[in-house]
Amino acid sequence: PLGAGWGIPMPMCYPEVQVDWPAKQHRLFYHATDHGGGAPGIPRRRIVERLEKEVRSEQLDIALYSSQQNRPTPEEYHARMARALVGVSWNGAPNTDCNRYWENFAYGLAQVAEHPRIEIPDAPMDGVHCLYADSPDEVPPLVATLLAERARATGMAERGHHHFRQYHSSVARARYFVDHLSRIT
């Protein structure tokens, strides 16, 4: 958590994705679970409802699932993600990390993400690698901005992906961990 002093920050990571990058479609990709209507799903439902009102439907590839069932296969999910230009990451739980945050970077999406509540070494920077939001209601306008400014979104996606590979892929995270171990031994 932010401000904790009980160890080195060790956020989640994601493997480097080895794909031939397809041409990016001018679309948002956001698939998530709404936890069967539970509290963690409330902000995600709010985001989707507002996106459906504020962004043209042909620019949306969005879905909420009540459970892990009836979702696309991982291969289809990742193929659709890789083709999109913009992504959303929203966890909602305090002091936790979110896999989708790192996954969006790995697949080269310009993302609108919940402002991190954890310490992240070499953290992605707001406006450079992604756009951060502090509330679910901030997400749709930021998504609309990225979709309206394709060159900005493309540059952000490329910078975010490069930063991810340099500092936050599974290989980079392992290097970070080993580096810290070597300092204490």
PDB file of C-alpha atoms in Angstrom:
ATOM      1  CA  PRO A   1       0.000   0.000   0.000  1.00  0.00           C
ATOM      2  CA  LEU A   2       1.048   3.618  -0.458  1.00  0.00           C
ATOM      3  CA  GLY A   3       3.075   4.763   2.532  1.00  0.00           C
ATOM      4  CA  ALA A   4       3.740   1.289   3.923  1.00  0.00           C
ATOM      5  CA  GLY A   5       7.246   0.756   5.223  1.00  0.00           C
ATOM      6  CA  TRP A   6       7.358  -3.010   5.551  1.00  0.00           C
ATOM      7  CA  GLY A   7       9.382  -4.093   2.552  1.00  0.00           C
ATOM      8  CA  ILE A   8      10.245  -3.406  -1.032  1.00  0.00           C
ATOM      9  CA  PRO A   9       7.345  -2.592  -3.351  1.00  0.00           C
ATOM     10  CA  MET A  10       6.541  -5.686  -5.422  1.00  0.00           C
ATOM     11  CA  PRO A  11       3.526  -5.096  -7.659  1.00  0.00           C
ATOM     12  CA  MET A  12       2.150  -7.735  -9.964  1.00  0.00           C
ATOM     13  CA  CYS A  13       3.676  -8.201 -13.389  1.00  0.00           C
ATOM     14  CA  TYR A  14       2.730  -9.788 -16.692  1.00  0.00           C
ATOM     15  CA  PRO A  15       4.738 -11.843 -19.199  1.00  0.00           C
ATOM     16  CA  GLU A  16       6.143 -10.077 -22.221  1.00  0.00           C
ATOM     17  CA  VAL A  17       3.718 -10.778 -25.031  1.00  0.00           C
ATOM     18  CA  GLN A  18       5.329 -12.204 -28.158  1.00  0.00           C
ATOM     19  CA  VAL A  19       2.881 -11.424 -30.933  1.00  0.00           C
ATOM     20  CA  ASP A  20       2.996  -9.853 -34.350  1.00  0.00           C
ATOM     21  CA  TRP A  21       1.168  -6.644 -33.518  1.00  0.00           C
ATOM     22  CA  PRO A  22      -1.876  -6.302 -35.721  1.00  0.00           C
ATOM     23  CA  ALA A  23      -2.981  -2.924 -36.985  1.00  0.00           C
ATOM     24  CA  LYS A  24      -4.738  -1.270 -34.077  1.00  0.00           C
ATOM     25  CA  GLN A  25      -8.454  -0.722 -34.522  1.00  0.00           C
ATOM     26  CA  HIS A  26      -9.791   2.573 -33.291  1.00  0.00           C
ATOM     27  CA  ARG A  27     -11.684   0.828 -30.475  1.00  0.00           C
ATOM     28  CA  LEU A  28     -11.874   0.398 -26.725  1.00  0.00           C
ATOM     29  CA  PHE A  29     -11.493  -3.086 -25.242  1.00  0.00           C
ATOM     30  CA  TYR A  30     -12.851  -3.563 -21.721  1.00  0.00           C
ATOM     31  CA  HIS A  31     -14.073  -6.943 -20.466  1.00  0.00           C
ATOM     32  CA  ALA A  32     -14.428  -7.498 -16.727  1.00  0.00           C
ATOM     33  CA  THR A  33     -16.435  -9.330 -14.120  1.00  0.00           C
ATOM     34  CA  ASP A  34     -19.032  -7.460 -12.101  1.00  0.00           C
ATOM     35  CA  HIS A  35     -18.665 -10.022  -9.304  1.00  0.00           C
ATOM     36  CA  GLY A  36     -22.287 -11.147  -9.607  1.00  0.00           C
ATOM     37  CA  GLY A  37     -23.549  -7.713  -8.616  1.00  0.00           C
ATOM     38  CA  GLY A  38     -21.289  -7.453  -5.562  1.00  0.00           C
ATOM     39  CA  ALA A  39     -19.592  -4.281  -4.354  1.00  0.00           C
ATOM     40  CA  PRO A  40     -16.445  -4.612  -6.527  1.00  0.00           C
ATOM     41  CA  GLY A  41     -18.648  -4.732  -9.610  1.00  0.00           C
ATOM     42  CA  ILE A  42     -20.546  -1.516  -8.917  1.00  0.00           C
ATOM     43  CA  PRO A  43     -17.889   0.882 -10.289  1.00  0.00           C
ATOM     44  CA  ARG A  44     -17.298  -1.403 -13.271  1.00  0.00           C
ATOM     45  CA  ARG A  45     -21.012  -1.376 -14.129  1.00  0.00           C
ATOM     46  CA  ARG A  46     -21.028   2.415 -13.798  1.00  0.00           C
ATOM     47  CA  ILE A  47     -18.084   2.675 -16.202  1.00  0.00           C
ATOM     48  CA  VAL A  48     -19.759   0.432 -18.793  1.00  0.00           C
ATOM     49  CA  GLU A  49     -23.124   2.222 -18.518  1.00  0.00           C
ATOM     50  CA  ARG A  50     -21.479   5.601 -19.080  1.00  0.00           C
ATOM     51  CA  LEU A  51     -19.291   4.312 -21.919  1.00  0.00           C
ATOM     52  CA  GLU A  52     -22.396   3.006 -23.699  1.00  0.00           C
ATOM     53  CA  LYS A  53     -23.931   6.502 -23.452  1.00  0.00           C
ATOM     54  CA  GLU A  54     -20.847   8.597 -24.243  1.00  0.00           C
ATOM     55  CA  VAL A  55     -18.868   6.626 -26.853  1.00  0.00           C
ATOM     56  CA  ARG A  56     -20.047   5.523 -30.284  1.00  0.00           C
ATOM     57  CA  SER A  57     -21.037   1.849 -30.184  1.00  0.00           C
ATOM     58  CA  GLU A  58     -18.788   0.913 -33.136  1.00  0.00           C
ATOM     59  CA  GLN A  59     -15.804   1.996 -31.006  1.00  0.00           C
ATOM     60  CA  LEU A  60     -16.714  -0.285 -28.099  1.00  0.00           C
ATOM     61  CA  ASP A  61     -15.757  -3.879 -27.397  1.00  0.00           C
ATOM     62  CA  ILE A  62     -17.031  -4.046 -23.818  1.00  0.00           C
ATOM     63  CA  ALA A  63     -18.629  -6.741 -21.699  1.00  0.00           C
ATOM     64  CA  LEU A  64     -19.300  -7.466 -18.059  1.00  0.00           C
ATOM     65  CA  TYR A  65     -19.566 -11.020 -16.783  1.00  0.00           C
ATOM     66  CA  SER A  66     -21.154 -12.178 -13.539  1.00  0.00           C
ATOM     67  CA  SER A  67     -18.578 -14.954 -13.165  1.00  0.00           C
ATOM     68  CA  GLN A  68     -15.714 -16.593 -15.016  1.00  0.00           C
ATOM     69  CA  GLN A  69     -18.200 -18.551 -17.140  1.00  0.00           C
ATOM     70  CA  ASN A  70     -19.286 -17.594 -20.664  1.00  0.00           C
ATOM     71  CA  ARG A  71     -16.218 -15.478 -21.269  1.00  0.00           C
ATOM     72  CA  PRO A  72     -14.157 -15.601 -24.460  1.00  0.00           C
ATOM     73  CA  THR A  73     -11.306 -18.090 -24.458  1.00  0.00           C
ATOM     74  CA  PRO A  74      -7.968 -16.578 -23.379  1.00  0.00           C
ATOM     75  CA  GLU A  75      -6.805 -16.768 -27.006  1.00  0.00           C
ATOM     76  CA  GLU A  76      -9.844 -14.861 -28.318  1.00  0.00           C
ATOM     77  CA  TYR A  77      -9.721 -12.390 -25.434  1.00  0.00           C
ATOM     78  CA  HIS A  78      -6.056 -11.600 -26.080  1.00  0.00           C
ATOM     79  CA  ALA A  79      -6.521 -11.397 -29.859  1.00  0.00           C
ATOM     80  CA  ARG A  80      -9.302  -8.841 -29.420  1.00  0.00           C
ATOM     81  CA  MET A  81      -7.274  -6.964 -26.836  1.00  0.00           C
ATOM     82  CA  ALA A  82      -4.229  -6.822 -29.127  1.00  0.00           C
ATOM     83  CA  ARG A  83      -6.333  -5.318 -31.943  1.00  0.00           C
ATOM     84  CA  ALA A  84      -7.778  -2.535 -29.772  1.00  0.00           C
ATOM     85  CA  LEU A  85      -6.156   0.844 -29.281  1.00  0.00           C
ATOM     86  CA  VAL A  86      -7.580   1.788 -25.863  1.00  0.00           C
ATOM     87  CA  GLY A  87      -8.205  -0.203 -22.684  1.00  0.00           C
ATOM     88  CA  VAL A  88      -9.586   0.344 -19.185  1.00  0.00           C
ATOM     89  CA  SER A  89      -8.303  -0.996 -15.898  1.00  0.00           C
ATOM     90  CA  TRP A  90     -10.450  -0.577 -12.789  1.00  0.00           C
ATOM     91  CA  ASN A  91     -10.051  -2.698  -9.670  1.00  0.00           C
ATOM     92  CA  GLY A  92     -11.821  -0.716  -6.970  1.00  0.00           C
ATOM     93  CA  ALA A  93     -10.368  -2.575  -4.003  1.00  0.00           C
ATOM     94  CA  PRO A  94      -8.146  -0.492  -1.707  1.00  0.00           C
ATOM     95  CA  ASN A  95      -4.441  -1.194  -1.579  1.00  0.00           C
ATOM     96  CA  THR A  96      -4.413  -3.918  -4.210  1.00  0.00           C
ATOM     97  CA  ASP A  97      -2.974  -4.399  -7.663  1.00  0.00           C
ATOM     98  CA  CYS A  98      -4.858  -5.301 -10.818  1.00  0.00           C
ATOM     99  CA  ASN A  99      -3.758  -7.828 -13.432  1.00  0.00           C
ATOM    100  CA  ARG A 100      -5.566  -5.973 -16.243  1.00  0.00           C
ATOM    101  CA  TYR A 101      -3.407  -2.890 -15.623  1.00  0.00           C
ATOM    102  CA  TRP A 102      -0.280  -4.831 -16.570  1.00  0.00           C
ATOM    103  CA  GLU A 103      -2.066  -6.853 -19.258  1.00  0.00           C
ATOM    104  CA  ASN A 104      -3.152  -3.659 -21.050  1.00  0.00           C
ATOM    105  CA  PHE A 105       0.450  -2.465 -21.160  1.00  0.00           C
ATOM    106  CA  ALA A 106       1.644  -5.872 -22.377  1.00  0.00           C
ATOM    107  CA  TYR A 107      -0.827  -5.832 -25.277  1.00  0.00           C
ATOM    108  CA  GLY A 108      -0.020  -2.260 -26.246  1.00  0.00           C
ATOM    109  CA  LEU A 109      -3.207  -0.439 -25.258  1.00  0.00           C
ATOM    110  CA  ALA A 110      -3.386   3.209 -24.314  1.00  0.00           C
ATOM    111  CA  GLN A 111      -5.205   2.804 -21.070  1.00  0.00           C
ATOM    112  CA  VAL A 112      -7.331   4.706 -18.654  1.00  0.00           C
ATOM    113  CA  ALA A 113      -6.547   3.192 -15.276  1.00  0.00           C
ATOM    114  CA  GLU A 114      -7.623   3.623 -11.708  1.00  0.00           C
ATOM    115  CA  HIS A 115      -5.007   5.702  -9.925  1.00  0.00           C
ATOM    116  CA  PRO A 116      -2.728   3.167  -8.179  1.00  0.00           C
ATOM    117  CA  ARG A 117      -3.143   2.734  -4.441  1.00  0.00           C
ATOM    118  CA  ILE A 118       0.091   0.803  -4.100  1.00  0.00           C
ATOM    119  CA  GLU A 119       3.743   1.717  -4.426  1.00  0.00           C
ATOM    120  CA  ILE A 120       5.044   0.943  -7.900  1.00  0.00           C
ATOM    121  CA  PRO A 121       8.772   1.271  -8.553  1.00  0.00           C
ATOM    122  CA  ASP A 122       9.368   3.096 -11.852  1.00  0.00           C
ATOM    123  CA  ALA A 123       5.637   3.769 -11.981  1.00  0.00           C
ATOM    124  CA  PRO A 124       3.948   4.511 -15.304  1.00  0.00           C
ATOM    125  CA  MET A 125       3.366   8.260 -15.530  1.00  0.00           C
ATOM    126  CA  ASP A 126       0.000   9.914 -15.985  1.00  0.00           C
ATOM    127  CA  GLY A 127      -0.292  11.504 -19.416  1.00  0.00           C
ATOM    128  CA  VAL A 128       2.807   9.722 -20.703  1.00  0.00           C
ATOM    129  CA  HIS A 129       2.207   5.970 -20.345  1.00  0.00           C
ATOM    130  CA  CYS A 130      -1.509   6.025 -19.450  1.00  0.00           C
ATOM    131  CA  LEU A 131      -4.231   8.273 -18.072  1.00  0.00           C
ATOM    132  CA  TYR A 132      -5.217   7.895 -14.425  1.00  0.00           C
ATOM    133  CA  ALA A 133      -8.702   8.366 -13.003  1.00  0.00           C
ATOM    134  CA  ASP A 134      -9.725   8.723  -9.371  1.00  0.00           C
ATOM    135  CA  SER A 135     -13.388   7.841  -9.835  1.00  0.00           C
ATOM    136  CA  PRO A 136     -15.375   5.639 -12.238  1.00  0.00           C
ATOM    137  CA  ASP A 137     -17.120   8.743 -13.599  1.00  0.00           C
ATOM    138  CA  GLU A 138     -13.787  10.114 -14.834  1.00  0.00           C
ATOM    139  CA  VAL A 139     -13.134   7.044 -17.011  1.00  0.00           C
ATOM    140  CA  PRO A 140     -15.571   7.539 -19.943  1.00  0.00           C
ATOM    141  CA  PRO A 141     -14.509  11.135 -20.751  1.00  0.00           C
ATOM    142  CA  LEU A 142     -10.850  10.097 -20.687  1.00  0.00           C
ATOM    143  CA  VAL A 143     -11.603   7.139 -22.977  1.00  0.00           C
ATOM    144  CA  ALA A 144     -13.475   9.478 -25.335  1.00  0.00           C
ATOM    145  CA  THR A 145     -10.464  11.818 -25.375  1.00  0.00           C
ATOM    146  CA  LEU A 146      -8.100   9.000 -26.356  1.00  0.00           C
ATOM    147  CA  LEU A 147     -10.464   7.767 -29.045  1.00  0.00           C
ATOM    148  CA  ALA A 148     -10.807  11.318 -30.401  1.00  0.00           C
ATOM    149  CA  GLU A 149      -7.029  11.841 -30.432  1.00  0.00           C
ATOM    150  CA  ARG A 150      -5.749   8.759 -32.226  1.00  0.00           C
ATOM    151  CA  ALA A 151      -2.147   9.968 -32.597  1.00  0.00           C
ATOM    152  CA  ARG A 152      -1.982  10.729 -28.865  1.00  0.00           C
ATOM    153  CA  ALA A 153      -3.465   7.337 -28.010  1.00  0.00           C
ATOM    154  CA  THR A 154      -1.069   5.530 -30.360  1.00  0.00           C
ATOM    155  CA  GLY A 155       1.955   7.296 -28.871  1.00  0.00           C
ATOM    156  CA  MET A 156       0.753   6.603 -25.336  1.00  0.00           C
ATOM    157  CA  ALA A 157       0.196   2.924 -26.156  1.00  0.00           C
ATOM    158  CA  GLU A 158       3.710   2.632 -27.580  1.00  0.00           C
ATOM    159  CA  ARG A 159       5.338   4.457 -24.649  1.00  0.00           C
ATOM    160  CA  GLY A 160       3.328   2.423 -22.137  1.00  0.00           C
ATOM    161  CA  HIS A 161       4.280  -0.857 -23.794  1.00  0.00           C
ATOM    162  CA  HIS A 162       7.965   0.105 -23.936  1.00  0.00           C
ATOM    163  CA  HIS A 163       7.942   1.206 -20.280  1.00  0.00           C
ATOM    164  CA  PHE A 164       6.204  -2.044 -19.305  1.00  0.00           C
ATOM    165  CA  ARG A 165       8.845  -4.133 -21.087  1.00  0.00           C
ATOM    166  CA  GLN A 166      11.658  -2.164 -19.509  1.00  0.00           C
ATOM    167  CA  TYR A 167      10.375  -2.168 -15.903  1.00  0.00           C
ATOM    168  CA  HIS A 168       7.278  -4.312 -15.356  1.00  0.00           C
ATOM    169  CA  SER A 169       7.295  -7.471 -17.444  1.00  0.00           C
ATOM    170  CA  SER A 170       7.883 -10.722 -15.582  1.00  0.00           C
ATOM    171  CA  VAL A 171      11.533 -10.674 -16.706  1.00  0.00           C
ATOM    172  CA  ALA A 172      11.996  -7.066 -15.575  1.00  0.00           C
ATOM    173  CA  ARG A 173      10.254  -7.780 -12.256  1.00  0.00           C
ATOM    174  CA  ALA A 174      12.587 -10.763 -11.675  1.00  0.00           C
ATOM    175  CA  ARG A 175      15.612  -8.517 -12.376  1.00  0.00           C
ATOM    176  CA  TYR A 176      14.250  -5.959  -9.912  1.00  0.00           C
ATOM    177  CA  PHE A 177      13.809  -8.642  -7.228  1.00  0.00           C
ATOM    178  CA  VAL A 178      17.271 -10.163  -7.758  1.00  0.00           C
ATOM    179  CA  ASP A 179      18.812  -6.679  -7.677  1.00  0.00           C
ATOM    180  CA  HIS A 180      17.220  -6.035  -4.279  1.00  0.00           C
ATOM    181  CA  LEU A 181      18.328  -9.449  -3.002  1.00  0.00           C
ATOM    182  CA  SER A 182      21.906  -8.761  -4.052  1.00  0.00           C
ATOM    183  CA  ARG A 183      21.888  -5.523  -2.025  1.00  0.00           C
ATOM    184  CA  ILE A 184      20.963  -7.279   1.210  1.00  0.00           C
ATOM    185  CA  THR A 185      23.250 -10.302   0.906  1.00  0.00           C
TER     186      THR A 185
END
